[in-house]
Short mmCIF file of C-alpha atoms and ligand atoms in Angstrom, two decimals:
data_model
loop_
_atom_site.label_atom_id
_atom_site.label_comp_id
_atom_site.label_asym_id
_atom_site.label_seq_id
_atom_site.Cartn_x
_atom_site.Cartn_y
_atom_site.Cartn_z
CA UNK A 1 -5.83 27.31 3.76
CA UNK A 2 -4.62 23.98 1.74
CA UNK A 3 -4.97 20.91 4.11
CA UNK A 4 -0.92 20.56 3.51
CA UNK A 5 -0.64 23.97 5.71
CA UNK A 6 -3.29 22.78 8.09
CA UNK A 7 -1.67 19.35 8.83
CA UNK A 8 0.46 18.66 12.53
CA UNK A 9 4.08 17.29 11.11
CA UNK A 10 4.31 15.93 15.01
CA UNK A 11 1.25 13.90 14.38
CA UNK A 12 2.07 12.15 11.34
CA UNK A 13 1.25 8.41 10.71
CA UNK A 14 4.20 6.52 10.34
CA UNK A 15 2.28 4.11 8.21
CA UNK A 16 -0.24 4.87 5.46
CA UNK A 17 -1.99 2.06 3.30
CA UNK A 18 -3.86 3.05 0.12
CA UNK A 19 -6.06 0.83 -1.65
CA UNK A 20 -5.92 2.52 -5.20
CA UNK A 21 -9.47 2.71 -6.59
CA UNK A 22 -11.29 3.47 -9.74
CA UNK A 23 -9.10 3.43 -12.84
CA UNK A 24 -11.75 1.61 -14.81
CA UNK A 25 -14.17 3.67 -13.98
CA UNK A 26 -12.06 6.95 -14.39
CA UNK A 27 -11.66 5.92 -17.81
CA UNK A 28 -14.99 5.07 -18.71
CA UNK A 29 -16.49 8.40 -17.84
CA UNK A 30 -13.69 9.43 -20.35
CA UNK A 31 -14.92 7.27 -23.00
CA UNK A 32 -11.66 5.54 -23.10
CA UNK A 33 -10.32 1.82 -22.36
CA UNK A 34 -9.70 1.06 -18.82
CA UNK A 35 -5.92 0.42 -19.52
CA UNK A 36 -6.05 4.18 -19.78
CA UNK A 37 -7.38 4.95 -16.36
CA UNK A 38 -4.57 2.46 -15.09
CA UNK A 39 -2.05 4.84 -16.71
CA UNK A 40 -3.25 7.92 -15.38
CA UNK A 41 -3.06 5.74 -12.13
CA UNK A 42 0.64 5.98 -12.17
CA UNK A 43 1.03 9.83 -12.22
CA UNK A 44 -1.30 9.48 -8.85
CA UNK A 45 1.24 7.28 -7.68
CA UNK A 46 3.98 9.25 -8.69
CA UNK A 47 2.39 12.73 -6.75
CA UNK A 48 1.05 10.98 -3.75
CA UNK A 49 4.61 9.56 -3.05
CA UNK A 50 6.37 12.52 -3.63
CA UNK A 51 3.63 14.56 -1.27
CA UNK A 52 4.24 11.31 1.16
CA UNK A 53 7.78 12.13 1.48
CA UNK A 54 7.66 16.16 1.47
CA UNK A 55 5.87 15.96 4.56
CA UNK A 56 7.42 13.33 6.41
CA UNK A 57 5.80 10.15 5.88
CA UNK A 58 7.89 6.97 6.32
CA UNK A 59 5.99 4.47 4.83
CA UNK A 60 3.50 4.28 2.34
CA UNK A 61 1.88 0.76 1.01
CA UNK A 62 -0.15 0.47 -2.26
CA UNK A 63 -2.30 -1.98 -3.09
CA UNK A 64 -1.25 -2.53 -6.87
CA UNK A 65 -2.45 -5.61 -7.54
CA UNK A 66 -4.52 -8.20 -5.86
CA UNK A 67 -4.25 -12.09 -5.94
CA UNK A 68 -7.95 -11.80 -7.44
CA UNK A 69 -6.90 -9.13 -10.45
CA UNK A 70 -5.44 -12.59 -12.07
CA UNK A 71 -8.47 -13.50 -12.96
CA UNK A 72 -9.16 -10.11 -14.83
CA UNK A 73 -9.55 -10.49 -18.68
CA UNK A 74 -5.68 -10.94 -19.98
CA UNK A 75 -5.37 -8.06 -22.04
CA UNK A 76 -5.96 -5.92 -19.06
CA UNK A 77 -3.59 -8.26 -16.45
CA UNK A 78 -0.84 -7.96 -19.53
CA UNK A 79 -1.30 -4.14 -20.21
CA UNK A 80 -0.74 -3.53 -15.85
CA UNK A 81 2.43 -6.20 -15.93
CA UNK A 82 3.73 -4.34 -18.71
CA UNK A 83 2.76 -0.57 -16.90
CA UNK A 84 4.61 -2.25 -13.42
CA UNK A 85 7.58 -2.83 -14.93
CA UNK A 86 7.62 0.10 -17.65
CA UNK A 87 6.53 2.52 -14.31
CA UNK A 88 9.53 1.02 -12.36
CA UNK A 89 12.30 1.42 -15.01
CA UNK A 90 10.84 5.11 -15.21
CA UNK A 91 10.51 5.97 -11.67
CA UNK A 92 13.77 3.94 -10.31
CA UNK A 93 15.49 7.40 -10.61
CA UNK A 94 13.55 9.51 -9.12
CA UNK A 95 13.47 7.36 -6.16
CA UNK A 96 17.37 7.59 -5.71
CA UNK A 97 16.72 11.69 -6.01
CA UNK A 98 14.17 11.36 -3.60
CA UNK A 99 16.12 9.20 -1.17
CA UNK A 100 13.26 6.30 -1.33
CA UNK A 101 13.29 2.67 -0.47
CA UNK A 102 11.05 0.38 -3.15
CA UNK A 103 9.99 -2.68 -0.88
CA UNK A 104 7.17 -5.70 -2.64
CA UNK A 105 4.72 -7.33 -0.81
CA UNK A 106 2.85 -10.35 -2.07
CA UNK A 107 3.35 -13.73 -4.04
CA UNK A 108 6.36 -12.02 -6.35
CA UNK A 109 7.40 -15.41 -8.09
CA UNK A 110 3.89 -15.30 -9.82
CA UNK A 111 4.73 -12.41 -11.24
CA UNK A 112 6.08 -12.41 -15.44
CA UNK A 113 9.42 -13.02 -15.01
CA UNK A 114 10.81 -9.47 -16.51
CA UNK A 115 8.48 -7.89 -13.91
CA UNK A 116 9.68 -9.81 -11.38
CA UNK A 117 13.30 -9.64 -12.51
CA UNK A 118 12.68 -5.73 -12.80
CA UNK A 119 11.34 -5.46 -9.49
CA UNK A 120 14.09 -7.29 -7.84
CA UNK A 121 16.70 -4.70 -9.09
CA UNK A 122 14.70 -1.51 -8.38
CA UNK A 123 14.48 -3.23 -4.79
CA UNK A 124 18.38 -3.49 -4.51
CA UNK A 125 19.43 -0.59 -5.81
CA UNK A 126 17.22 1.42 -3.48
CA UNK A 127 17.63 -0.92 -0.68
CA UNK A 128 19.95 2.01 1.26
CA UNK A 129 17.50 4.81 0.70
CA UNK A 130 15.70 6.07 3.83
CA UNK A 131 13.59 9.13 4.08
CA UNK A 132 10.42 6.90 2.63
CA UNK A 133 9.97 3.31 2.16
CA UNK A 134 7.32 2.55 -0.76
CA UNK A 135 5.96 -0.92 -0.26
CA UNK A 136 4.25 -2.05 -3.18
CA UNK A 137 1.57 -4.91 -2.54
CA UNK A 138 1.39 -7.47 -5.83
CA UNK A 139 -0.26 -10.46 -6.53
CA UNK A 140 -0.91 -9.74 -2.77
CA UNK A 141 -3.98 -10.76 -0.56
CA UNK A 142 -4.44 -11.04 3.09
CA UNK A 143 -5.43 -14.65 3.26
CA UNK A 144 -2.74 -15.87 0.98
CA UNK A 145 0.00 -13.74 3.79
CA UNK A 146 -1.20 -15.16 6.83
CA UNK A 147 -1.87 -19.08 5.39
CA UNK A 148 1.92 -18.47 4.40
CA UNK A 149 2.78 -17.57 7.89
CA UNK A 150 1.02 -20.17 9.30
CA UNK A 151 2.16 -22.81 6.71
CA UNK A 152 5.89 -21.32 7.91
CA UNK A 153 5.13 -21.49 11.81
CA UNK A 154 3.93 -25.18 11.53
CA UNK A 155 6.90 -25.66 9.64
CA UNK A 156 9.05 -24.32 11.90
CA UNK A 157 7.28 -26.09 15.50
CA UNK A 158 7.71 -28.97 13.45
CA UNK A 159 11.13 -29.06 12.96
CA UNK A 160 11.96 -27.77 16.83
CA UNK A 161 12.62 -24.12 15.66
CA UNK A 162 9.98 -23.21 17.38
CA UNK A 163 8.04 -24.08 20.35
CA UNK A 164 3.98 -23.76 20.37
CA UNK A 165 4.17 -22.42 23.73
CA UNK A 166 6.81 -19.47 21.76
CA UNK A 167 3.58 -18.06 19.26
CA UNK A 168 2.29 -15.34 20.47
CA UNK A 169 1.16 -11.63 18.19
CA UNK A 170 4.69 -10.57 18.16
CA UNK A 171 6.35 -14.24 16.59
CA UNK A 172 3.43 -14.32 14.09
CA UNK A 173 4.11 -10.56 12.75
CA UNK A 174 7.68 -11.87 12.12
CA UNK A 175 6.22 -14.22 9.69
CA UNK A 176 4.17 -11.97 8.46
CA UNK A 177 5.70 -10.28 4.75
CA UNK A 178 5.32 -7.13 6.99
CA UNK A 179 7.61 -7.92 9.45
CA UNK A 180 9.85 -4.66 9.07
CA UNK A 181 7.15 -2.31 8.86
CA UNK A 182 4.95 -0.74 11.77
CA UNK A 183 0.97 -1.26 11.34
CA UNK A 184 -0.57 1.33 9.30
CA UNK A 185 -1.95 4.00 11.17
CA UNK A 186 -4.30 4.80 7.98
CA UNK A 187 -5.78 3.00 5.38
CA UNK A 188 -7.58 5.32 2.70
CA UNK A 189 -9.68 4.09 -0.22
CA UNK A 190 -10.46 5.17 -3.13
CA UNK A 191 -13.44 5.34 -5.22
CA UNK A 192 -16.13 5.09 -3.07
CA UNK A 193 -16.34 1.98 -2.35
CA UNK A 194 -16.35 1.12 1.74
CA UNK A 195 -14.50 -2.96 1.35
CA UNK A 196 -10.82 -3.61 2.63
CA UNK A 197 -10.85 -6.24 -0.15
CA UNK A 198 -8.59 -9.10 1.27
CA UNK A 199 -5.63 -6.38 2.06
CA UNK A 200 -3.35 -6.35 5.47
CA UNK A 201 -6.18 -7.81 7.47
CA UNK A 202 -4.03 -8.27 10.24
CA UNK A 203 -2.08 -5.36 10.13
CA UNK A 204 -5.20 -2.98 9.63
CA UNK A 205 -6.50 -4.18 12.91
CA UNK A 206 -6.77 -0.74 14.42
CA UNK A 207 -6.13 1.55 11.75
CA UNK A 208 -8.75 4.10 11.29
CA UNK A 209 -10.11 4.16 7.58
CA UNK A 210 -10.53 7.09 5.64
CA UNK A 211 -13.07 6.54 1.93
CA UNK A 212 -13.00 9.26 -0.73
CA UNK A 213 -14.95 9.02 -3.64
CA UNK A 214 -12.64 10.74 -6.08
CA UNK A 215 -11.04 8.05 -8.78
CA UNK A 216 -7.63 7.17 -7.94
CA UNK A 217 -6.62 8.98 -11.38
CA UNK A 218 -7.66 12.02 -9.79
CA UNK A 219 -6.22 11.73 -6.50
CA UNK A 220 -2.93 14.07 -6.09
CA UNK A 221 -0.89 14.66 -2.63
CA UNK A 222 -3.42 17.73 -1.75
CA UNK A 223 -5.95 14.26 -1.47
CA UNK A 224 -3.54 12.35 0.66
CA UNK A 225 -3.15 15.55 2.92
CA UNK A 226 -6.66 16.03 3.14
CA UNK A 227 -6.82 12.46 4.73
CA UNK A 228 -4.06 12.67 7.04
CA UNK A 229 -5.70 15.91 8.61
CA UNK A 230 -8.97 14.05 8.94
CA UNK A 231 -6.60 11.14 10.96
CA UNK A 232 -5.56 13.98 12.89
CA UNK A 233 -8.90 15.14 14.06
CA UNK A 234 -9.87 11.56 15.29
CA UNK A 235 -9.15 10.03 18.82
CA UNK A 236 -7.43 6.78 18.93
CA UNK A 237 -8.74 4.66 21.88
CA UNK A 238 -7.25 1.06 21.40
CA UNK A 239 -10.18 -0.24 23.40
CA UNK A 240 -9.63 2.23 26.12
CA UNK A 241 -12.04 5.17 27.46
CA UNK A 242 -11.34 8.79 26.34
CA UNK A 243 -10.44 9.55 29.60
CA UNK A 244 -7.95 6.65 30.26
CA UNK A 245 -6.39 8.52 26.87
CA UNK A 246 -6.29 11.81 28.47
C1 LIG G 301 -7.96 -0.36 -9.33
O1 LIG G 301 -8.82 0.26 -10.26
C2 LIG G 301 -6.56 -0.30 -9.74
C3 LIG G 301 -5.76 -1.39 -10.03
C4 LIG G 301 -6.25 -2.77 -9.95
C5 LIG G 301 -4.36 -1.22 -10.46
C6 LIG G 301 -3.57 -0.12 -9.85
C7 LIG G 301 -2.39 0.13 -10.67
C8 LIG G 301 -1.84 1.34 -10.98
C9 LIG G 301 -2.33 2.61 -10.43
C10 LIG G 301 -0.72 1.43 -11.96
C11 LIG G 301 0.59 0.82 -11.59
C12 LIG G 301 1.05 1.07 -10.22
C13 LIG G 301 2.31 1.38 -9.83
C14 LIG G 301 2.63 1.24 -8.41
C15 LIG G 301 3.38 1.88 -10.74
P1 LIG G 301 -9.91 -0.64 -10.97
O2 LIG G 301 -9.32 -1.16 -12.24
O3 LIG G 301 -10.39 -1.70 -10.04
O4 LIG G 301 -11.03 0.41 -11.27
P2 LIG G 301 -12.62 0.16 -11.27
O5 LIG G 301 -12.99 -0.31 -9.90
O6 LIG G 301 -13.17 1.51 -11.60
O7 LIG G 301 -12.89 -0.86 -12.32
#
């Protein structure tokens, strides 16, 4: 039985965060440059959304590139830029077919100009869709979202916007590049490696975490299934006691 048979479609996350894994690594067992293993990254993408959306899933974040990749060697930070906005051209119409939203998290004016330019359209022109929203995280990192927030909240008590007394979870979240998405229920990783790496620290705060070791390259829908049913099989407490959960 295929885990996509096994899974509950009542007890679906509404949120799933994926910290995409392994590329270099794929293609080095391969014998091949690691701009290769970033490009067999994107059919992964493409099957894990599409799997995302044939069983219900709502949202579905991807950690595409971190504030720290900057400092990877240039041909490599060029060769994703150029993937990014090559991959978004491609996919834009297959995310009208499939009826999904393209949402970016992260500091988006760093990003090359025709990247950011190209990301800016696919984001309108999807903006209606609603059977998935695909949040892509670039040039993201935890830190840099919630100093942001916080630069924005001080900014705002400042000014009489807000009063100090008014902060509480809720007002920060708002501030938060999040703000119109639920928490992620599940965060997988890829690769096995066992970090959260500077992504949705706040937002993560009681998602359960699911590692694989297979290569993100490798990973298809059948993958993100697989992890869903394991989220199934756990018990969510929130602090509480099993039996308080009952
Ligand atoms: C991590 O593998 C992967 C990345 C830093 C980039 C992910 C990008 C893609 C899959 C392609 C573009 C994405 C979209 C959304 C179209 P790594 O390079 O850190 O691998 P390693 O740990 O084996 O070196």
């Amino acid at each position: 039985m295929s885990f996509r048979e096994k899974l509950n479609l009542d007890k679906l996350p509404e949120h799933v965060a994926i910290i995409m894994d392994g590329n270099g690594r794929w293609a080095k067992e391969k014998g091949k440059m690691r701009v290769f293993g970033h490009k067999n990254g994107v059919l992964a993408v493409r099957d894990t959304v599409e799997g995302a959306a044939e069983v219900g899933i709502k949202n579905l974040t991807l950690y595409a590139f971190s504030t720290e990749n900057w400092n990877r060697p240039k041909l490599e930070v060029t060769a994703l830029m150029e993937l990014l906005v090559s991959s978004i051209n491609k996919e834009t119409k297959t995310l009208m077919e499939n009826n999904v939203k393209l949402n970016a998290i992260g500091d988006l004016e760093s990003l090359p100009k025709r990247c950011y330019h190209e990301l800016l359209e696919a984001i309108a022109k999807t903006s209606n869709n609603s059977r998935l929203t695909l949040t892509l995280a670039l040039s993201y990192s935890s830190r840099w979202e919630i100093l942001n927030a916080t630069k924005k909240i001080v900014a705002d008590t400042t000014s009489g916007k807000l009063k100090a007394d008014d902060i509480n979870e809720k007002m920060f979240e708002s501030y938060l590049s999040t703000h119109n998405l639920p928490d992620p229920e599940l965060m997988i990783r890829t690769s096995g490696e066992h970090r959260i790496s500077n992504y949705l620290l706040w937002q993560l705060a009681y998602a359960e975490l699911y590692f694989t070791s297979t290569l993100w390259p490798d990973f298809r829908r059948e993958d993100l299934f697989k992890a869903v049913y394991d989220y199934q099989q756990r018990e969510r407490r929130f602090g509480l006691t099993s039996e308080q959960i009952g």
